[in-house]
Amino acid sequence: MKEVYTTLREEHIGLLRAKAEIEKQLASAKMAAEGAEKVRQDLGEQLRQAREEKRSAEEQLGGLTARGAEAEAVARDNHSLRENVQSLEERVKELQAEMARDRQEQEAAMVALGESHSQAQQRMQQQALAALLLILAGVVQEGEAIVGTSLEDMDRPGRQGYMGTPETLLQQTLVVSQALDKLKAGFEKFEANHEDAEQLISTVCPLAHTVSQVMAAGKGVSQVSPNIELGEELAAACRHLGTESLALIKVPAP
């Protein structure tokens, strides 16, 4: 029995040792498995990261490819834009040159037009002045004719139809004096500006008529004067008035 017990005890101890060894091996295997799992997980994570990096790299490569295409398109557009800008700059220079030529032509045309307008205005002024002087010459000729006829009547023998009084003759001399003042004022305006002849034109014939009336009245009064000497002096004075008036009327003639 002792031997059996010893044998069983040794077998039990052997079994315990075998169990411990197996458990040790199992623990080691478990640790190895856990390490392998961890390695597998690490490798899986690395694989996932590698795939992510690959996908990101592919996306970046695609983006770079797209940007490269865009860059090429932009480069082509920039080249076209530069050509267009250069063409526009050349066109602008041409337009500026054309505008400068047009401006010079317009300025020359304006100068020529201004000269033509000035010449036309001068011609119109000269024509108007010539017409005005022609009217004045006609008025002066008419005044000369009126006074000249009265002078001829002074030397013509026979009685004058006018039979006025010395008082009436005196009043007429006042009218002549007023007409002379108007003629003087008109002549001063005409002398200052030959285009301002309206007043002078309007005073020549009235003066000639008043002088003619005074001469006719003076001759008539002198013929009926009881004092022959005074009558002759009056007639001579009237004749002198006519002569001086005729010379005065000729002065404004152009």
mmCIF file of C-alpha atoms in Angstrom:
data_model
loop_
_atom_site.group_PDB
_atom_site.id
_atom_site.type_symbol
_atom_site.label_atom_id
_atom_site.label_comp_id
_atom_site.label_asym_id
_atom_site.label_seq_id
_atom_site.Cartn_x
_atom_site.Cartn_y
_atom_site.Cartn_z
ATOM 1 C CA MET A 1 0.000 0.000 0.000
ATOM 2 C CA LYS A 2 2.834 2.273 0.799
ATOM 3 C CA GLU A 3 4.244 1.754 -2.612
ATOM 4 C CA VAL A 4 0.879 2.383 -4.223
ATOM 5 C CA TYR A 5 0.468 5.530 -2.163
ATOM 6 C CA THR A 6 3.952 6.625 -3.079
ATOM 7 C CA THR A 7 3.271 5.915 -6.693
ATOM 8 C CA LEU A 8 -0.038 7.762 -6.614
ATOM 9 C CA ARG A 9 1.578 10.616 -4.755
ATOM 10 C CA GLU A 10 4.344 10.865 -7.305
ATOM 11 C CA GLU A 11 1.824 10.688 -10.159
ATOM 12 C CA HIS A 12 -0.257 13.378 -8.454
ATOM 13 C CA ILE A 13 2.799 15.555 -8.049
ATOM 14 C CA GLY A 14 3.698 14.873 -11.671
ATOM 15 C CA LEU A 15 0.194 15.780 -12.716
ATOM 16 C CA LEU A 16 0.357 18.961 -10.670
ATOM 17 C CA ARG A 17 3.675 19.813 -12.242
ATOM 18 C CA ALA A 18 2.322 18.977 -15.686
ATOM 19 C CA LYS A 19 -0.745 21.088 -14.983
ATOM 20 C CA ALA A 20 1.435 23.951 -13.805
ATOM 21 C CA GLU A 21 3.582 23.594 -16.886
ATOM 22 C CA ILE A 22 0.517 23.482 -19.096
ATOM 23 C CA GLU A 23 -0.961 26.500 -17.342
ATOM 24 C CA LYS A 24 2.381 28.233 -17.739
ATOM 25 C CA GLN A 25 2.412 27.354 -21.419
ATOM 26 C CA LEU A 26 -1.219 28.431 -21.739
ATOM 27 C CA ALA A 27 -0.419 31.755 -20.082
ATOM 28 C CA SER A 28 2.575 32.155 -22.354
ATOM 29 C CA ALA A 29 0.448 31.226 -25.363
ATOM 30 C CA LYS A 30 -2.257 33.620 -24.203
ATOM 31 C CA MET A 31 0.299 36.369 -23.843
ATOM 32 C CA ALA A 32 1.672 35.512 -27.251
ATOM 33 C CA ALA A 33 -1.855 35.533 -28.668
ATOM 34 C CA GLU A 34 -2.578 38.848 -27.011
ATOM 35 C CA GLY A 35 0.693 40.207 -28.380
ATOM 36 C CA ALA A 36 -0.161 38.844 -31.787
ATOM 37 C CA GLU A 37 -3.630 40.417 -31.551
ATOM 38 C CA LYS A 38 -2.091 43.702 -30.546
ATOM 39 C CA VAL A 39 0.354 43.414 -33.421
ATOM 40 C CA ARG A 40 -2.558 42.548 -35.700
ATOM 41 C CA GLN A 41 -4.502 45.547 -34.434
ATOM 42 C CA ASP A 42 -1.449 47.785 -34.854
ATOM 43 C CA LEU A 43 -0.909 46.432 -38.326
ATOM 44 C CA GLY A 44 -4.613 46.952 -39.074
ATOM 45 C CA GLU A 45 -4.400 50.511 -37.804
ATOM 46 C CA GLN A 46 -1.253 51.071 -39.815
ATOM 47 C CA LEU A 47 -2.983 49.549 -42.837
ATOM 48 C CA ARG A 48 -5.988 51.812 -42.285
ATOM 49 C CA GLN A 49 -3.734 54.829 -41.914
ATOM 50 C CA ALA A 50 -1.810 53.764 -45.001
ATOM 51 C CA ARG A 51 -5.077 53.445 -46.901
ATOM 52 C CA GLU A 52 -6.175 56.865 -45.622
ATOM 53 C CA GLU A 53 -2.835 58.327 -46.604
ATOM 54 C CA LYS A 54 -3.108 56.616 -49.985
ATOM 55 C CA ARG A 55 -6.635 57.991 -50.478
ATOM 56 C CA SER A 56 -5.533 61.455 -49.332
ATOM 57 C CA ALA A 57 -2.514 61.263 -51.615
ATOM 58 C CA GLU A 58 -4.767 60.209 -54.492
ATOM 59 C CA GLU A 59 -7.124 63.106 -53.703
ATOM 60 C CA GLN A 60 -4.205 65.512 -53.493
ATOM 61 C CA LEU A 61 -2.830 64.097 -56.714
ATOM 62 C CA GLY A 62 -6.243 64.537 -58.311
ATOM 63 C CA GLY A 63 -6.413 68.074 -56.927
ATOM 64 C CA LEU A 64 -2.930 68.779 -58.178
ATOM 65 C CA THR A 65 -3.869 67.374 -61.558
ATOM 66 C CA ALA A 66 -7.033 69.516 -61.618
ATOM 67 C CA ARG A 67 -5.098 72.550 -60.427
ATOM 68 C CA GLY A 68 -2.492 71.814 -63.043
ATOM 69 C CA ALA A 69 -5.202 71.762 -65.694
ATOM 70 C CA GLU A 70 -6.671 74.920 -64.205
ATOM 71 C CA ALA A 71 -3.219 76.476 -64.136
ATOM 72 C CA GLU A 72 -2.750 75.581 -67.789
ATOM 73 C CA ALA A 73 -6.173 77.056 -68.588
ATOM 74 C CA VAL A 74 -5.354 80.170 -66.548
ATOM 75 C CA ALA A 75 -2.007 80.424 -68.313
ATOM 76 C CA ARG A 76 -3.760 80.189 -71.675
ATOM 77 C CA ASP A 77 -6.321 82.771 -70.545
ATOM 78 C CA ASN A 78 -3.542 85.050 -69.284
ATOM 79 C CA HIS A 79 -1.773 84.725 -72.600
ATOM 80 C CA SER A 80 -4.988 85.572 -74.440
ATOM 81 C CA LEU A 81 -5.622 88.457 -72.057
ATOM 82 C CA ARG A 82 -2.117 89.802 -72.601
ATOM 83 C CA GLU A 83 -2.654 89.624 -76.345
ATOM 84 C CA ASN A 84 -6.045 91.347 -75.978
ATOM 85 C CA VAL A 85 -4.572 94.020 -73.698
ATOM 86 C CA GLN A 86 -1.734 94.605 -76.137
ATOM 87 C CA SER A 87 -4.222 94.836 -78.996
ATOM 88 C CA LEU A 88 -6.385 97.229 -76.979
ATOM 89 C CA GLU A 89 -3.370 99.357 -76.071
ATOM 90 C CA GLU A 90 -2.434 99.590 -79.735
ATOM 91 C CA ARG A 91 -6.030 100.477 -80.599
ATOM 92 C CA VAL A 92 -6.087 103.115 -77.846
ATOM 93 C CA LYS A 93 -2.885 104.626 -79.237
ATOM 94 C CA GLU A 94 -4.427 104.673 -82.708
ATOM 95 C CA LEU A 95 -7.600 106.288 -81.357
ATOM 96 C CA GLN A 96 -5.560 108.857 -79.428
ATOM 97 C CA ALA A 97 -3.638 109.690 -82.588
ATOM 98 C CA GLU A 98 -6.908 109.944 -84.546
ATOM 99 C CA MET A 99 -8.425 112.135 -81.821
ATOM 100 C CA ALA A 100 -5.346 114.362 -81.855
ATOM 101 C CA ARG A 101 -5.600 114.707 -85.640
ATOM 102 C CA ASP A 102 -9.349 115.363 -85.397
ATOM 103 C CA ARG A 103 -8.731 117.944 -82.664
ATOM 104 C CA GLN A 104 -6.152 119.700 -84.805
ATOM 105 C CA GLU A 105 -8.501 119.632 -87.785
ATOM 106 C CA GLN A 106 -11.360 120.944 -85.635
ATOM 107 C CA GLU A 107 -9.168 123.704 -84.218
ATOM 108 C CA ALA A 108 -8.041 124.631 -87.721
ATOM 109 C CA ALA A 109 -11.663 124.557 -88.903
ATOM 110 C CA MET A 110 -12.735 126.700 -85.934
ATOM 111 C CA VAL A 111 -9.967 129.196 -86.675
ATOM 112 C CA ALA A 112 -10.949 129.263 -90.343
ATOM 113 C CA LEU A 113 -14.623 129.553 -89.396
ATOM 114 C CA GLY A 114 -13.829 132.346 -86.959
ATOM 115 C CA GLU A 115 -11.841 134.184 -89.613
ATOM 116 C CA SER A 116 -14.600 133.612 -92.157
ATOM 117 C CA HIS A 117 -17.225 134.797 -89.666
ATOM 118 C CA SER A 118 -15.114 137.820 -88.790
ATOM 119 C CA GLN A 119 -14.604 138.619 -92.464
ATOM 120 C CA ALA A 120 -18.311 138.136 -93.171
ATOM 121 C CA GLN A 121 -19.186 140.347 -90.216
ATOM 122 C CA GLN A 122 -16.744 142.976 -91.410
ATOM 123 C CA ARG A 123 -18.230 142.790 -94.909
ATOM 124 C CA MET A 124 -21.730 143.146 -93.482
ATOM 125 C CA GLN A 125 -20.629 146.099 -91.372
ATOM 126 C CA GLN A 126 -18.926 147.654 -94.379
ATOM 127 C CA GLN A 127 -22.008 147.069 -96.524
ATOM 128 C CA ALA A 128 -24.271 148.507 -93.826
ATOM 129 C CA LEU A 129 -21.959 151.495 -93.431
ATOM 130 C CA ALA A 130 -21.822 151.963 -97.195
ATOM 131 C CA ALA A 131 -25.619 151.866 -97.368
ATOM 132 C CA LEU A 132 -25.849 154.314 -94.470
ATOM 133 C CA LEU A 133 -23.347 156.666 -96.083
ATOM 134 C CA LEU A 134 -25.239 156.365 -99.346
ATOM 135 C CA ILE A 135 -28.425 157.427 -97.567
ATOM 136 C CA LEU A 136 -26.539 160.292 -95.933
ATOM 137 C CA ALA A 137 -25.148 161.341 -99.306
ATOM 138 C CA GLY A 138 -28.659 161.342 -100.755
ATOM 139 C CA VAL A 139 -29.972 163.416 -97.855
ATOM 140 C CA VAL A 140 -27.081 165.870 -98.207
ATOM 141 C CA GLN A 141 -27.736 166.181 -101.940
ATOM 142 C CA GLU A 142 -31.392 166.851 -101.235
ATOM 143 C CA GLY A 143 -30.472 169.489 -98.631
ATOM 144 C CA GLU A 144 -28.040 171.087 -101.085
ATOM 145 C CA ALA A 145 -30.755 171.191 -103.725
ATOM 146 C CA ILE A 146 -33.223 172.815 -101.331
ATOM 147 C CA VAL A 147 -30.802 175.516 -100.166
ATOM 148 C CA GLY A 148 -29.347 175.955 -103.669
ATOM 149 C CA THR A 149 -32.804 176.545 -105.113
ATOM 150 C CA SER A 150 -33.498 179.114 -102.394
ATOM 151 C CA LEU A 151 -30.208 180.891 -103.199
ATOM 152 C CA GLU A 152 -31.199 181.037 -106.852
ATOM 153 C CA ASP A 153 -34.554 182.469 -105.813
ATOM 154 C CA MET A 154 -32.752 185.146 -103.782
ATOM 155 C CA ASP A 155 -31.012 186.371 -106.951
ATOM 156 C CA ARG A 156 -34.098 186.040 -109.125
ATOM 157 C CA PRO A 157 -35.779 189.437 -109.658
ATOM 158 C CA GLY A 158 -39.397 189.940 -108.772
ATOM 159 C CA ARG A 159 -41.454 189.808 -105.633
ATOM 160 C CA GLN A 160 -41.454 186.795 -103.392
ATOM 161 C CA GLY A 161 -44.761 185.122 -102.766
ATOM 162 C CA TYR A 162 -44.111 185.173 -99.003
ATOM 163 C CA MET A 163 -45.402 188.372 -97.370
ATOM 164 C CA GLY A 164 -44.516 187.777 -93.706
ATOM 165 C CA THR A 165 -43.596 190.214 -90.985
ATOM 166 C CA PRO A 166 -40.259 190.867 -89.306
ATOM 167 C CA GLU A 167 -41.614 189.221 -86.135
ATOM 168 C CA THR A 168 -42.408 186.030 -88.032
ATOM 169 C CA LEU A 169 -38.966 186.122 -89.623
ATOM 170 C CA LEU A 170 -37.407 186.425 -86.166
ATOM 171 C CA GLN A 171 -39.316 183.348 -84.965
ATOM 172 C CA GLN A 172 -38.102 181.397 -87.989
ATOM 173 C CA THR A 173 -34.493 182.322 -87.208
ATOM 174 C CA LEU A 174 -35.005 180.733 -83.788
ATOM 175 C CA VAL A 175 -36.185 177.552 -85.542
ATOM 176 C CA VAL A 176 -33.026 177.657 -87.695
ATOM 177 C CA SER A 177 -30.909 177.990 -84.543
ATOM 178 C CA GLN A 178 -32.572 174.917 -83.040
ATOM 179 C CA ALA A 179 -32.084 172.989 -86.290
ATOM 180 C CA LEU A 180 -28.393 173.944 -86.268
ATOM 181 C CA ASP A 181 -28.029 172.624 -82.705
ATOM 182 C CA LYS A 182 -29.591 169.309 -83.736
ATOM 183 C CA LEU A 183 -27.336 169.118 -86.798
ATOM 184 C CA LYS A 184 -24.291 169.781 -84.613
ATOM 185 C CA ALA A 185 -25.263 167.038 -82.144
ATOM 186 C CA GLY A 186 -25.890 164.579 -84.975
ATOM 187 C CA PHE A 187 -22.584 165.462 -86.644
ATOM 188 C CA GLU A 188 -20.673 164.951 -83.378
ATOM 189 C CA LYS A 189 -22.161 161.458 -83.032
ATOM 190 C CA PHE A 190 -21.356 160.705 -86.660
ATOM 191 C CA GLU A 191 -17.804 161.988 -86.257
ATOM 192 C CA ALA A 192 -17.291 159.739 -83.202
ATOM 193 C CA ASN A 193 -18.828 156.712 -84.925
ATOM 194 C CA HIS A 194 -19.677 156.706 -88.623
ATOM 195 C CA GLU A 195 -22.204 153.930 -88.004
ATOM 196 C CA ASP A 196 -24.224 156.307 -85.803
ATOM 197 C CA ALA A 197 -25.594 158.566 -88.553
ATOM 198 C CA GLU A 198 -29.317 158.319 -87.845
ATOM 199 C CA GLN A 199 -29.600 161.650 -86.024
ATOM 200 C CA LEU A 200 -27.455 163.426 -88.618
ATOM 201 C CA ILE A 201 -29.568 162.040 -91.463
ATOM 202 C CA SER A 202 -32.754 163.151 -89.727
ATOM 203 C CA THR A 203 -31.504 166.749 -89.232
ATOM 204 C CA VAL A 204 -30.049 167.695 -92.660
ATOM 205 C CA CYS A 205 -33.276 168.164 -94.599
ATOM 206 C CA PRO A 206 -35.193 169.896 -91.761
ATOM 207 C CA LEU A 207 -32.314 172.397 -91.499
ATOM 208 C CA ALA A 208 -32.343 172.932 -95.273
ATOM 209 C CA HIS A 209 -36.104 173.538 -95.239
ATOM 210 C CA THR A 210 -35.960 175.995 -92.307
ATOM 211 C CA VAL A 211 -33.052 177.889 -93.918
ATOM 212 C CA SER A 212 -34.979 177.968 -97.199
ATOM 213 C CA GLN A 213 -38.033 179.347 -95.400
ATOM 214 C CA VAL A 214 -35.958 182.014 -93.644
ATOM 215 C CA MET A 215 -34.366 183.022 -96.956
ATOM 216 C CA ALA A 216 -37.744 183.249 -98.640
ATOM 217 C CA ALA A 217 -39.190 185.192 -95.708
ATOM 218 C CA GLY A 218 -36.153 187.480 -95.574
ATOM 219 C CA LYS A 219 -36.412 188.276 -99.274
ATOM 220 C CA GLY A 220 -40.118 188.971 -98.941
ATOM 221 C CA VAL A 221 -39.653 191.240 -95.911
ATOM 222 C CA SER A 222 -36.718 193.044 -97.548
ATOM 223 C CA GLN A 223 -38.801 193.793 -100.635
ATOM 224 C CA VAL A 224 -41.568 195.468 -98.631
ATOM 225 C CA SER A 225 -39.253 197.253 -96.206
ATOM 226 C CA PRO A 226 -39.704 201.066 -96.334
ATOM 227 C CA ASN A 227 -35.984 201.385 -95.646
ATOM 228 C CA ILE A 228 -34.308 200.217 -98.834
ATOM 229 C CA GLU A 229 -30.846 200.049 -97.257
ATOM 230 C CA LEU A 230 -32.066 197.886 -94.375
ATOM 231 C CA GLY A 231 -33.966 195.728 -96.843
ATOM 232 C CA GLU A 232 -30.842 195.160 -98.902
ATOM 233 C CA GLU A 233 -28.853 194.329 -95.760
ATOM 234 C CA LEU A 234 -31.549 191.830 -94.743
ATOM 235 C CA ALA A 235 -31.490 190.219 -98.177
ATOM 236 C CA ALA A 236 -27.679 190.045 -98.087
ATOM 237 C CA ALA A 237 -27.801 188.473 -94.614
ATOM 238 C CA CYS A 238 -30.311 185.888 -95.820
ATOM 239 C CA ARG A 239 -28.140 185.159 -98.851
ATOM 240 C CA HIS A 240 -25.111 184.778 -96.580
ATOM 241 C CA LEU A 241 -27.131 182.437 -94.356
ATOM 242 C CA GLY A 242 -27.961 180.310 -97.376
ATOM 243 C CA THR A 243 -24.339 180.211 -98.555
ATOM 244 C CA GLU A 244 -23.020 179.251 -95.121
ATOM 245 C CA SER A 245 -25.789 176.676 -94.653
ATOM 246 C CA LEU A 246 -24.967 175.156 -98.037
ATOM 247 C CA ALA A 247 -21.298 174.868 -97.047
ATOM 248 C CA LEU A 248 -22.299 173.419 -93.674
ATOM 249 C CA ILE A 249 -24.590 170.816 -95.229
ATOM 250 C CA LYS A 250 -21.801 169.656 -97.546
ATOM 251 C CA VAL A 251 -19.517 168.862 -94.584
ATOM 252 C CA PRO A 252 -21.220 165.571 -93.536
ATOM 253 C CA ALA A 253 -21.013 164.249 -97.094
ATOM 254 C CA PRO A 254 -18.944 160.979 -97.070
#
